[in-house]
Each structure stands twice: as structure tokens, then as C-alpha cells.
PDB file of C-alpha atoms and ligand atoms in Angstrom:
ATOM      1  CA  UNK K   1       0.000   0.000   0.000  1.00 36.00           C
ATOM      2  CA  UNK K   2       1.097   3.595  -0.931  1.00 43.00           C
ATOM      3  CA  UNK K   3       1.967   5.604   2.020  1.00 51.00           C
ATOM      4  CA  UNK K   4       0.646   8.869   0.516  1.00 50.00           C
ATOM      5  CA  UNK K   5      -2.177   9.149  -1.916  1.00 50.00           C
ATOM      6  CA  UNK K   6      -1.303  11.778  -4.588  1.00 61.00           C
ATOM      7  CA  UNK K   7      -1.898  14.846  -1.578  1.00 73.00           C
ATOM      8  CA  UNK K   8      -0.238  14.416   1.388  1.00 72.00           C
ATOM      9  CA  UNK K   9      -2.405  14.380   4.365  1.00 82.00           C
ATOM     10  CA  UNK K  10       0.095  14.282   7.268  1.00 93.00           C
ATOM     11  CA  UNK K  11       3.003  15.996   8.528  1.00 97.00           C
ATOM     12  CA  UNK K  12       5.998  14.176   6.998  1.00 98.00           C
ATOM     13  CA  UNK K  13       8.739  13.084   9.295  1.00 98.00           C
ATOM     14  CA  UNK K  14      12.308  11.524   9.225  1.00 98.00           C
ATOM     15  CA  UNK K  15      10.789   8.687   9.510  1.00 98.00           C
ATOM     16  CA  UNK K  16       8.312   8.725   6.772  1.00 98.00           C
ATOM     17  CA  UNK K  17      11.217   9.723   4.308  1.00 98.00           C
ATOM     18  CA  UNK K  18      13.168   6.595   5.712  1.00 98.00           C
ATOM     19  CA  UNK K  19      10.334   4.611   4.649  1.00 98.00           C
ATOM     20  CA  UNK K  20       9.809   6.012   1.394  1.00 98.00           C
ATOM     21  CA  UNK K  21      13.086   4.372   0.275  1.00 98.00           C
ATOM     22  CA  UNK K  22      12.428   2.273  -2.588  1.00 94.00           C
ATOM     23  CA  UNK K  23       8.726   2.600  -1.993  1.00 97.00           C
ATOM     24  CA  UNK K  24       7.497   5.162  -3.301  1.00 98.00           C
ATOM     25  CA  UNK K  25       8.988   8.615  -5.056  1.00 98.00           C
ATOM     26  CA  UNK K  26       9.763  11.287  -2.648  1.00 98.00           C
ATOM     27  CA  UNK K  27       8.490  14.542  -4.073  1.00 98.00           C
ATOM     28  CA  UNK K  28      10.780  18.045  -3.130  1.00 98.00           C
ATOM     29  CA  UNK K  29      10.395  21.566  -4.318  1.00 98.00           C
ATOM     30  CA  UNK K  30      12.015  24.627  -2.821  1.00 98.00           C
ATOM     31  CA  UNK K  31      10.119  27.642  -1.185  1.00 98.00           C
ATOM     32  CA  UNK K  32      11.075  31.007  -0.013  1.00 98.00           C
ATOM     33  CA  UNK K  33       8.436  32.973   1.475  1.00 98.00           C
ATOM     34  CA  UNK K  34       4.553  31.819   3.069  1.00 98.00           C
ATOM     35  CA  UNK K  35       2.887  32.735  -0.266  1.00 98.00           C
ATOM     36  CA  UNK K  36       4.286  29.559  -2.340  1.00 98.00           C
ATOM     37  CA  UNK K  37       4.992  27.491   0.667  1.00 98.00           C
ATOM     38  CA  UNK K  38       1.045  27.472   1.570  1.00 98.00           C
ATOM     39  CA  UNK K  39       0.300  26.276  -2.202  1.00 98.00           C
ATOM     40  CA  UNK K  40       2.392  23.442  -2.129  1.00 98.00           C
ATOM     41  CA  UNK K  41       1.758  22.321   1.692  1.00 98.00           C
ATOM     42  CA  UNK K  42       0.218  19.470   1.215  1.00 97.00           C
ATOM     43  CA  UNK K  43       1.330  18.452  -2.478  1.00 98.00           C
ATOM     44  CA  UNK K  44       5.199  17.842  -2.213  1.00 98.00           C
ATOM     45  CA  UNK K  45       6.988  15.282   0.594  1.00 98.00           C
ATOM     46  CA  UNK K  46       9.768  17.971   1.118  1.00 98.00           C
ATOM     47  CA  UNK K  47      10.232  21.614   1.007  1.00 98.00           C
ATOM     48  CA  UNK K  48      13.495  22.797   0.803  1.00 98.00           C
ATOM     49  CA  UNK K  49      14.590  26.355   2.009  1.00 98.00           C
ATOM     50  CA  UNK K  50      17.156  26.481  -1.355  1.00 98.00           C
ATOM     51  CA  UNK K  51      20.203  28.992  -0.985  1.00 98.00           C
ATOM     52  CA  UNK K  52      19.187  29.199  -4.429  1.00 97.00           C
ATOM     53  CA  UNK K  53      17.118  31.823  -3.439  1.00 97.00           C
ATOM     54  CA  UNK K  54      20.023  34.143  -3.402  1.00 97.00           C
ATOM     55  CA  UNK K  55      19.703  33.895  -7.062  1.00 95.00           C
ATOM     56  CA  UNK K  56      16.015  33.769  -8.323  1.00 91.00           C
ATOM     57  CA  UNK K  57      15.015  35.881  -4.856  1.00 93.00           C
ATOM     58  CA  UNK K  58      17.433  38.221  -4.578  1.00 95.00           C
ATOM     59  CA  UNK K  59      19.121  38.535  -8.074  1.00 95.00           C
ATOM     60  CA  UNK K  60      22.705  37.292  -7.218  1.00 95.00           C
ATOM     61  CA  UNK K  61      24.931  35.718  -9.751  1.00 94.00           C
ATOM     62  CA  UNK K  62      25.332  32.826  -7.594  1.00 95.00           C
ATOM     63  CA  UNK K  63      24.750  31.238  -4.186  1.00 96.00           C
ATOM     64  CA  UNK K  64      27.974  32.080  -2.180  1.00 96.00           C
ATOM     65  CA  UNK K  65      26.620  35.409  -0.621  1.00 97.00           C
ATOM     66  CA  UNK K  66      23.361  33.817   0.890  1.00 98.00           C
ATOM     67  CA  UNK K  67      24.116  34.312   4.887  1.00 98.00           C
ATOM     68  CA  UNK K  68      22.561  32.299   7.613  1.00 98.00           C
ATOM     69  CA  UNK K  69      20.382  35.263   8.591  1.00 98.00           C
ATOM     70  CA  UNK K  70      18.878  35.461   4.910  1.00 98.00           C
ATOM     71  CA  UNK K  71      18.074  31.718   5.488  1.00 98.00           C
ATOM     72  CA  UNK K  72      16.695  31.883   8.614  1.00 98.00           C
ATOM     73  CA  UNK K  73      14.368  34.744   7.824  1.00 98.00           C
ATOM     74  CA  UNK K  74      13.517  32.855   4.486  1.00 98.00           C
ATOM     75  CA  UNK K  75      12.872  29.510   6.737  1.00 98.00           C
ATOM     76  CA  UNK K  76      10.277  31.323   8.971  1.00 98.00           C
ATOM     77  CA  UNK K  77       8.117  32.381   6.184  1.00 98.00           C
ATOM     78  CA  UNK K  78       8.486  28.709   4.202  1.00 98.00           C
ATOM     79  CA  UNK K  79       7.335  27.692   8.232  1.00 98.00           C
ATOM     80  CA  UNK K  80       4.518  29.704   8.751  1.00 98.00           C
ATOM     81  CA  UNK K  81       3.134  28.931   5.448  1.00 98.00           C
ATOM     82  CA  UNK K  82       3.412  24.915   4.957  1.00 98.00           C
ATOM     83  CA  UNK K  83       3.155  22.477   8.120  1.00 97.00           C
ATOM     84  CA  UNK K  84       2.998  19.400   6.412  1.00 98.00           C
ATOM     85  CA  UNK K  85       5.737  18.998   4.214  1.00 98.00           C
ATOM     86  CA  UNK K  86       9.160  18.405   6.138  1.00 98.00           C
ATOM     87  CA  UNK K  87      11.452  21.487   6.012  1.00 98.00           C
ATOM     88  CA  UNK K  88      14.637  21.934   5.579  1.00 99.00           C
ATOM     89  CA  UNK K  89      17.204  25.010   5.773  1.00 98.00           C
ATOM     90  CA  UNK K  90      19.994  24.762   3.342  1.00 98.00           C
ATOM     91  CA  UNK K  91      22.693  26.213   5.544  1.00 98.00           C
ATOM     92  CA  UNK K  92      24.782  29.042   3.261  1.00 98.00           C
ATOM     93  CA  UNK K  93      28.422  28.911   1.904  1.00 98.00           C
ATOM     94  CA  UNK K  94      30.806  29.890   5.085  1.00 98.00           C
ATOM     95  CA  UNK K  95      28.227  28.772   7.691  1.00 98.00           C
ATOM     96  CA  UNK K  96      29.923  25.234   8.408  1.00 98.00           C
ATOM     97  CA  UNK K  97      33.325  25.457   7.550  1.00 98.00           C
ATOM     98  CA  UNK K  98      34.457  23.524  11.009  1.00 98.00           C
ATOM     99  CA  UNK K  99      32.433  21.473  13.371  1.00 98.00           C
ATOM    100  CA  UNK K 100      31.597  24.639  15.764  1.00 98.00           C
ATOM    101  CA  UNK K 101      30.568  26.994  13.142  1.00 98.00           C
ATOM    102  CA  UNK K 102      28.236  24.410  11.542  1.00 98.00           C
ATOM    103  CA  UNK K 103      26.680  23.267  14.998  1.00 98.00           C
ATOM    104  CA  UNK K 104      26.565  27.130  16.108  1.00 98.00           C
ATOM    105  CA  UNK K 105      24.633  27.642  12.786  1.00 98.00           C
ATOM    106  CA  UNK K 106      22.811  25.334  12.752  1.00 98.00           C
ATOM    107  CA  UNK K 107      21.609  25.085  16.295  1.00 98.00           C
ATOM    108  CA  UNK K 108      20.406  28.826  15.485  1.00 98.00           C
ATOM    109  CA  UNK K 109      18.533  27.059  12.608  1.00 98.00           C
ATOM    110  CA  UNK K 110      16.437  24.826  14.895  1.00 98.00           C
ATOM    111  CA  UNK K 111      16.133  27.508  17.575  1.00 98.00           C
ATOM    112  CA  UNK K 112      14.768  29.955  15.234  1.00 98.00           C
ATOM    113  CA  UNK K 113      12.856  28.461  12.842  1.00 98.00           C
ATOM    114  CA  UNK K 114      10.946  25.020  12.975  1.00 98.00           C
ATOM    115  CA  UNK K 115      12.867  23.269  10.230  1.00 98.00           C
ATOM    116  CA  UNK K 116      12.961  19.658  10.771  1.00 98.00           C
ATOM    117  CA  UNK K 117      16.777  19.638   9.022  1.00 98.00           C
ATOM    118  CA  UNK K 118      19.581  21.150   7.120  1.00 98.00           C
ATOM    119  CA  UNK K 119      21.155  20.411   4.136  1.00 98.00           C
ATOM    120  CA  UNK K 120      24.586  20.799   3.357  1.00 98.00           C
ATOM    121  CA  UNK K 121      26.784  20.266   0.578  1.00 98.00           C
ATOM    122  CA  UNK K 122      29.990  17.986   0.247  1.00 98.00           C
ATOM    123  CA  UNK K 123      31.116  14.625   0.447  1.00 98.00           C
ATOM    124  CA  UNK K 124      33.428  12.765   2.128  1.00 98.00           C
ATOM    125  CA  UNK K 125      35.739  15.697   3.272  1.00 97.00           C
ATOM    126  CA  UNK K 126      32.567  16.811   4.768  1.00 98.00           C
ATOM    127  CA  UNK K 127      31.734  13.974   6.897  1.00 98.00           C
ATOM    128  CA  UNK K 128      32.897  15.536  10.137  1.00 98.00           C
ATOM    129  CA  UNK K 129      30.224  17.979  10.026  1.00 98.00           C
ATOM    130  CA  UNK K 130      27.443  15.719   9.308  1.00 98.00           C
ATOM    131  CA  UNK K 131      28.627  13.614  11.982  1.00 98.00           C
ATOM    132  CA  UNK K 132      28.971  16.364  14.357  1.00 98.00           C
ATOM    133  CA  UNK K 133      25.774  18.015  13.416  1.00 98.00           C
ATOM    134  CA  UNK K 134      24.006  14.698  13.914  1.00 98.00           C
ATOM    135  CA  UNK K 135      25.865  14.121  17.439  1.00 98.00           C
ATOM    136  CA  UNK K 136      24.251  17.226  18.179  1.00 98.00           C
ATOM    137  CA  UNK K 137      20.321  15.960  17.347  1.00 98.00           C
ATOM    138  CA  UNK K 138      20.120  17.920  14.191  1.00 98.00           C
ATOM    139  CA  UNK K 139      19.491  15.662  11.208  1.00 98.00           C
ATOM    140  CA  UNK K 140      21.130  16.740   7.979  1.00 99.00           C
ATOM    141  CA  UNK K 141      20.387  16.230   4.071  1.00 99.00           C
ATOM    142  CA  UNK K 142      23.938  15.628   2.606  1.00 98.00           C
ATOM    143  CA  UNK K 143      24.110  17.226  -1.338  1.00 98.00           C
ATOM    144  CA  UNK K 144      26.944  15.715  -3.409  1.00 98.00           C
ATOM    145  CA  UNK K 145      27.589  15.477  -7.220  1.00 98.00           C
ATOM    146  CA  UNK K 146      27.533  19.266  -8.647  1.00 97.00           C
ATOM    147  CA  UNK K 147      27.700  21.731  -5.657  1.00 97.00           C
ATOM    148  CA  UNK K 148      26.683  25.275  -6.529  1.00 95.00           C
ATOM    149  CA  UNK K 149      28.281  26.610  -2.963  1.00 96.00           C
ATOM    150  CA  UNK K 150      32.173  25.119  -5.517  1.00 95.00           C
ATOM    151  CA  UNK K 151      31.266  27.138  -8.283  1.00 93.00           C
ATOM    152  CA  UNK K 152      34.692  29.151  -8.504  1.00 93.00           C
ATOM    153  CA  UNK K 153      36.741  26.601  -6.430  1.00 93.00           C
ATOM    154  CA  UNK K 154      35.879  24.093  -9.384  1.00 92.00           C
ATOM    155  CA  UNK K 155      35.926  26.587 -12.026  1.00 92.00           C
ATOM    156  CA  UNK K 156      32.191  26.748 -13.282  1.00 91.00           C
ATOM    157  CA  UNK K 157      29.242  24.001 -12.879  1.00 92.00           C
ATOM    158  CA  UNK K 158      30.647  20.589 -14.039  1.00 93.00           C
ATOM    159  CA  UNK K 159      28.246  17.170 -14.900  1.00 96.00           C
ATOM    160  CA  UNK K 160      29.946  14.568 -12.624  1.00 96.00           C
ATOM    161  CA  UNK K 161      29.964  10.834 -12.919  1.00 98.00           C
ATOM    162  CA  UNK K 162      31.249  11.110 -16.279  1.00 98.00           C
ATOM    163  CA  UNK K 163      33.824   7.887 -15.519  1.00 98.00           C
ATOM    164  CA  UNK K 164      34.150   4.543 -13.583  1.00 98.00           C
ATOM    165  CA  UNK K 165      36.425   6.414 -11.073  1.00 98.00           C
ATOM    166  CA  UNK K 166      34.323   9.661 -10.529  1.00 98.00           C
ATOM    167  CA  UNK K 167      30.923   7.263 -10.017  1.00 98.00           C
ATOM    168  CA  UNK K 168      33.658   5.167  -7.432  1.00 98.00           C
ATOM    169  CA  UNK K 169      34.293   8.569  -6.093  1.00 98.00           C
ATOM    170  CA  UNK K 170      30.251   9.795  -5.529  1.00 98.00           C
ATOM    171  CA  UNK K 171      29.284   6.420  -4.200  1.00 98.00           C
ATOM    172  CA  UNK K 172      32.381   6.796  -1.246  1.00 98.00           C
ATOM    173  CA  UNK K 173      31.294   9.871  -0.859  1.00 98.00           C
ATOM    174  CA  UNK K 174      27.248   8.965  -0.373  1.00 98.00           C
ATOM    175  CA  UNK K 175      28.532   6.115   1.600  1.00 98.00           C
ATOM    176  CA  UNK K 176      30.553   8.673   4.187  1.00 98.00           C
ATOM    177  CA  UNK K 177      27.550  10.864   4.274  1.00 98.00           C
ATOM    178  CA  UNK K 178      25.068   7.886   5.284  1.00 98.00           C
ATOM    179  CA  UNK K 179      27.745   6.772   7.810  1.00 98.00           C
ATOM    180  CA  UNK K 180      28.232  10.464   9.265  1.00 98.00           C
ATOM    181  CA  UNK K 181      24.359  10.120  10.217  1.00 98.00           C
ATOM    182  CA  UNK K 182      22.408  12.003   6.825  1.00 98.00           C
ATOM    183  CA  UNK K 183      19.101  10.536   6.612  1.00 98.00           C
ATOM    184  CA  UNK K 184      18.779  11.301   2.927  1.00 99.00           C
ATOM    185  CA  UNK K 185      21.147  13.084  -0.035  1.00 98.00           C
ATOM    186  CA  UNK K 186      20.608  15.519  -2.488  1.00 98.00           C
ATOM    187  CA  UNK K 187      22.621  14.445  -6.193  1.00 98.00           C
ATOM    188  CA  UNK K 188      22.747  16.863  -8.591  1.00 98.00           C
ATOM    189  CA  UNK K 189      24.371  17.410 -11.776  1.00 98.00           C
ATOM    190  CA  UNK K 190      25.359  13.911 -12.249  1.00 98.00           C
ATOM    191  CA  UNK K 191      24.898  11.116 -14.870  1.00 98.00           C
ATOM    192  CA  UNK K 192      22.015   9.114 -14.673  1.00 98.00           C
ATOM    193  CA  UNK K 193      24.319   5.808 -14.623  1.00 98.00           C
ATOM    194  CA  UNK K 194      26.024   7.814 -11.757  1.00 98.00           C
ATOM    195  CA  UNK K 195      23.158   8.250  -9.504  1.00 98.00           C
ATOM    196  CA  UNK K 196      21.838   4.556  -9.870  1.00 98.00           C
ATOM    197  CA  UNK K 197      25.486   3.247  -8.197  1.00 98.00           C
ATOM    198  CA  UNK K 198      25.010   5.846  -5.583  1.00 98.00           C
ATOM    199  CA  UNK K 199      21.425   5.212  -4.803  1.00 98.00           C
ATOM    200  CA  UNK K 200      21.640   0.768  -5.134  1.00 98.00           C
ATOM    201  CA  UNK K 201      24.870   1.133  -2.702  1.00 98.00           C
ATOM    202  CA  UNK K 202      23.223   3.329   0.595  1.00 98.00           C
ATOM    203  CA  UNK K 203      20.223   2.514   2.640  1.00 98.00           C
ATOM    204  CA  UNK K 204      19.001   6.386   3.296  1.00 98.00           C
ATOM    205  CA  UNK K 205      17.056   7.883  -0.115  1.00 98.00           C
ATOM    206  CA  UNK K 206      18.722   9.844  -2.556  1.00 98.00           C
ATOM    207  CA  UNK K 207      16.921  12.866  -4.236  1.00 98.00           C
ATOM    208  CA  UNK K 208      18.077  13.850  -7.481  1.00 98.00           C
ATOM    209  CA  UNK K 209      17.836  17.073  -9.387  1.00 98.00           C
ATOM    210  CA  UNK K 210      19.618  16.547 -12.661  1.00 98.00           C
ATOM    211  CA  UNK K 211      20.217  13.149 -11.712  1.00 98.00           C
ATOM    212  CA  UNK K 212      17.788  11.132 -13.916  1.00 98.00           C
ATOM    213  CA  UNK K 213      14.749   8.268 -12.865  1.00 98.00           C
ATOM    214  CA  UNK K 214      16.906   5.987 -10.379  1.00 98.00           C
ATOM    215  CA  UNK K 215      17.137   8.225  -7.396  1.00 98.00           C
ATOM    216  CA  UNK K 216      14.523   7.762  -4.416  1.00 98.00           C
ATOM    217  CA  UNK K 217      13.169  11.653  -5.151  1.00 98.00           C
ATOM    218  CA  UNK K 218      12.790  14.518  -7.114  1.00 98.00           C
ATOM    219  CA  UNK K 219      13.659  17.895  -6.335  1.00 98.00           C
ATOM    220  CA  UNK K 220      13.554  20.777  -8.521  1.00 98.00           C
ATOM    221  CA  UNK K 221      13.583  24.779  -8.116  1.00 97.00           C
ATOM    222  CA  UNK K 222       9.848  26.219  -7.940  1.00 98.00           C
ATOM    223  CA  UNK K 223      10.728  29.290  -9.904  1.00 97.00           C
ATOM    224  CA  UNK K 224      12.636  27.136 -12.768  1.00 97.00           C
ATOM    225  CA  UNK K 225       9.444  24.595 -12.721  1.00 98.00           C
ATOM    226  CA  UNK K 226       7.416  27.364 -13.095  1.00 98.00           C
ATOM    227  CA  UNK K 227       8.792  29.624 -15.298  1.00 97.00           C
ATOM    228  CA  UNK K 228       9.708  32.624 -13.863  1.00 96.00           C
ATOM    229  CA  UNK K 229      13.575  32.562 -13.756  1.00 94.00           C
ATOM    230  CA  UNK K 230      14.610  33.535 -17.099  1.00 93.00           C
ATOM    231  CA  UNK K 231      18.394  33.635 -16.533  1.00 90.00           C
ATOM    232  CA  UNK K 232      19.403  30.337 -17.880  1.00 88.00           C
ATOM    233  CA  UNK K 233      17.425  27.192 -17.656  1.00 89.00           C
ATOM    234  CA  UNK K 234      19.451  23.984 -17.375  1.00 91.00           C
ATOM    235  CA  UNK K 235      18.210  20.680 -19.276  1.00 93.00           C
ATOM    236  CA  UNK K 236      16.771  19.015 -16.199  1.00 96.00           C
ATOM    237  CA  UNK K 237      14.370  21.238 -15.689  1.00 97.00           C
ATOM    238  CA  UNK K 238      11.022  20.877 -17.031  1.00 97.00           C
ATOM    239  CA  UNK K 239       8.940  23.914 -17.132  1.00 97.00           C
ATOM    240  CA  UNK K 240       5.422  22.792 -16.545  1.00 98.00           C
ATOM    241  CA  UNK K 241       4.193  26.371 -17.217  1.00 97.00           C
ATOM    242  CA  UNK K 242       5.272  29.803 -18.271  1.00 97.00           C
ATOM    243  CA  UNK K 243       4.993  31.708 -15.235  1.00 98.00           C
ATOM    244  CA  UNK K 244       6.627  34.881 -16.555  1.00 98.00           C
ATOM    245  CA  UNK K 245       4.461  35.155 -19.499  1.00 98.00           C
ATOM    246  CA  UNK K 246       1.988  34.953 -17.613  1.00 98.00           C
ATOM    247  CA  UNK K 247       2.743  37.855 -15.461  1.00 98.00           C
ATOM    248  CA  UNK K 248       3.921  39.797 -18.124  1.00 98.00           C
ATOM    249  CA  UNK K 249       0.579  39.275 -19.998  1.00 98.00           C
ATOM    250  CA  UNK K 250      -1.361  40.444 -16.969  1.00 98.00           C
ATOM    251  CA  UNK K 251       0.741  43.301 -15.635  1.00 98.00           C
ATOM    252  CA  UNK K 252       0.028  44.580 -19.108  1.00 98.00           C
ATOM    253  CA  UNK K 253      -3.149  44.004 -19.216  1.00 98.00           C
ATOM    254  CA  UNK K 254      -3.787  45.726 -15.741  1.00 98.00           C
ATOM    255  CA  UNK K 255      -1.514  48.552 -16.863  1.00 98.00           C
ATOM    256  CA  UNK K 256      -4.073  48.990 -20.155  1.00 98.00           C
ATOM    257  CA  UNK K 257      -6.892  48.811 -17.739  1.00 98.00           C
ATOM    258  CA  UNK K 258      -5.596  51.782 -15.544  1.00 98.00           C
ATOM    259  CA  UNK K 259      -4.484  53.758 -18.346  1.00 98.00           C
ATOM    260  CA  UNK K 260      -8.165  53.598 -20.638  1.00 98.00           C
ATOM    261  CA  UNK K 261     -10.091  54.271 -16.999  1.00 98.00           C
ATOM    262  CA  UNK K 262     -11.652  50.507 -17.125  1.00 98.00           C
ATOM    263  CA  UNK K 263     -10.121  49.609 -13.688  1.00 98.00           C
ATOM    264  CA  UNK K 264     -11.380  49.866 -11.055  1.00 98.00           C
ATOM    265  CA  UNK K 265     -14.818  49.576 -13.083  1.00 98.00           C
ATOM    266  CA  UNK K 266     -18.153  49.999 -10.362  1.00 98.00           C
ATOM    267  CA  UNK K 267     -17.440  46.186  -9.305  1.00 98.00           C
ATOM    268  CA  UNK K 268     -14.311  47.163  -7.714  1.00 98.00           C
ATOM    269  CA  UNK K 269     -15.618  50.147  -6.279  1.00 98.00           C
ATOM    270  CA  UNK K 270     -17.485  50.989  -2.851  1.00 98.00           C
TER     271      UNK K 270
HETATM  272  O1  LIG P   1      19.554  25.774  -3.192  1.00 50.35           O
HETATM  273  C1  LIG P   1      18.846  24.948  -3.780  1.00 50.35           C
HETATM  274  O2  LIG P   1      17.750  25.253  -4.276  1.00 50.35           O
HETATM  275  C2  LIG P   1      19.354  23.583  -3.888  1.00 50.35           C
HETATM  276  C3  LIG P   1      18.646  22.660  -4.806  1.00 50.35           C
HETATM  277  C4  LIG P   1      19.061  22.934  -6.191  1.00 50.35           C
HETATM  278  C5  LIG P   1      18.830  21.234  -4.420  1.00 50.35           C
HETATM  279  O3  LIG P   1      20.321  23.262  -3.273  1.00 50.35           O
END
């Protein structure tokens, strides 16, 4: 039997993710504010609190500025707007670069907002922090494969799991991660082949995003998926409307409206 019918009826816990493993598809969508997280509260497993938003919400050119203030602010609207799906933080570039930053951090995260996790990103070189996050009763989502927060350390976004030994190289990494204490793992930007090793060789789910079919979950950014970051749009991401057409369309239309003395017409009028 299917533990969720196609809307999600009750508040999803570690322990229903655990579950999910192999069982059914966990669904994951990023939110930044109340608005959006009320409309998908009850339709997605997972929201994530994406540093992404330093992008799409605040117009950076990438991630590494996001602070853990930004994300905690960000994390009490997602909060106050969706109690069913589980919530996580994704704690910014900087904010766990030792074991006592990223439990200082993070313990803020928990205190101040009622995220059920964090996410970080990083593989086995990061395994002290998941374990010491996780010694500390805060349960982290590991991220591996391509890492936004490495975009000028690595020299741009680069596909991984192009080879036998980079797959080798993910799957010791998942494997550290799962051993650290992460109860799931975000792997992006890596070749479908690539995420089916990673996903067959740990226990805890993995949730792709430019990963391909084999991973436990989906996750994908809400303003990619709906169409209203018009930056650049990667391949993975399937646009399942045209959200800034849409707005455009209507802002001009209300625009018209005001101009020609239509709106506010005697039905918007007291
Ligand atoms: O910040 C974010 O939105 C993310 C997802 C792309 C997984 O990390």
C-alpha cells in the first residue's frame, strides 16, 4: 500500500522519508516565502529552504553570498506557510566550515525556525560535520555530485559521474555521508548511470535534481518549474508552465486597464 495518496495528508517526518526508500517517489520543491509554501503544503513530501534563493530571490549571480540570517528569515516564512511537508534550511556557503561553526549555525537554525533539518553540501571531506551536526540531534540532508556553494573553487558548474572512477568517487562519498548520520542526499548534476550506483549502494534515499529516474526523489527549483527565472534554464528542468508570461501578460493588461479608466470599473468600487 502507498503511504501517501497523490496529496499528502500528514506531517511528513524523518521517519516517513526513511520509509519512502524504494517505496514510493519522494516529491521536493524549494520555497522562499509563506505565499508559495502554503500552495504546495500538502502536495510535495519535502520543502526545501534552497540557498538558491540568493539567485532567483534576490538577483545574485550565484549562491555564495546567501548568509545564515537570509536563510533563517527565508525559513520562517516557508514555516509559517506549509506544516505538512518536512522542512529543511539549506545552511549558506561559510556557515559550516568547522564542526563549531556548523553546529553554532545550525543550532540557530532549529532555535529559530521550525525546520525539521539542514542540508549541506559535500562529500566525504565533509563527513565531520554531518557527523557532528548529527551528534548534536540535528538531522542533515547531505548534497553531493555538482555543488553550486564550488562554483569558482571548481571553475564553473561541471556534470559529474562522467567515468568509472568519478561514479567510485560519488558512491564513497554517499557512503561517508550515510555513515556520518544524513538521513537522505541531495545528487545533482550527475549522470544518470552515476546516480543509480550511488542510490543501489546506501540505505538512506537519494533525491536527485539533474540526476535522472533511479534516485529515491525529485527535487527541482519552484521558480525554474514554473517559469519565472529567465536567466538560464538547465536541461533538467522541465517547465510545466510559463509563469513569466503569464505575469507579463497580466501586468500589461492591468496597466491597459488603468491607463483607458476601465479599472477599477463599479465592481471594484465601494
Ligand atoms: O539551493 C537549492 O535550491 C538547492 C537545490 C538545487 C537542491 O540546493
Amino acid at each position: 500500500m502507498s503511504i501517501h495518496t497523490e496529496k499528502v495528508a500528514k506531517k511528513v517526518t524523518l521517519t516517513t522519508i526513511a520509509k519512502m526508500k524504494g517505496v514510493e517517489p519522494i516529491t521536493m520543491v524549494t520555497a522562499y516565502d509563506a505565499l508559495f509554501a502554503k500552495l504546495f503544503d500538502g502536495h510535495v513530501d519535502m520543502i526545501l529552504v534552497g540557498d538558491s534563493l540568493n539567485m532567483s530571490f534576490l538577483g545574485k549571480d550565484d549562491t555564495l553570498s546567501a548568509t545564515i540570517d537570509q536563510m533563517i528569515y527565508h525559513t520562517q516564512a516557508v514555516c509559517n506557510g506549509a506544516s505538512l511537508p518536512l522542512i529543511v534550511l539549506d545552511m549558506p556557503f561559510g556557515s559550516y566550515t568547522n564542526e563549531i561553526e556548523a553546529v553554532k549555525n545550525a543550532t540557530r537554525a532549529y532555535q529559530e525556525t521550525n525546520a525539521q533539518a539542514v542540508k549541506i553540501e559535500g562529500g566525504k571531506e565533509r563527513a565531520h560535520i554531518v557527523k557532528a551536526l548529527s551528534q548534536n540531534s540535528i538531522a542533515v540532508l547531505g548534497h553531493i555530485g555538482l555543488m553550486p556553494q564550488f562554483l569558482r573553487s571548481d571553475g564553473g558548474y561541471k556534470i559529474r559521474g562522467k567515468d568509472k572512477t568519478d561514479i567510485a568517487s560519488l558512491v564513497e562519498d554517499a557512503k561517508a555521508l550515510e555513515a556520518a548520520g544524513a538521513f537522505a542526499i541531495v545528487v545533482e548534476g550527475v549522470k544518470s548511470e552515476a546516480a543509480k550506483a550511488i542510490t543501489d549502494a546506501i540505505t538512506i534515499p537519494t533525491i536527485g535534481i539533474g540526476a535522472g529516474l533511479d534516485c529515491d526523489g525529485q527535487v527541482l527549483v519552484w521558480s525554474d518549474m514554473f517559469g519565472f527565472f529567465e536567466d538560464f534554464k538547465p536541461k533538467f528542468v522541465k517547465q510545466y508552465f510559463d509563469g513569466a508570461k503569464l505575469v507579463r501578460e497580466n501586468i500589461d493588461k492591468y496597466s491597459a486597464e488603468v491607463k483607458s479608466k476601465q479599472f477599477p470599473s463599479e465592481e471594484y468600487t465601494y
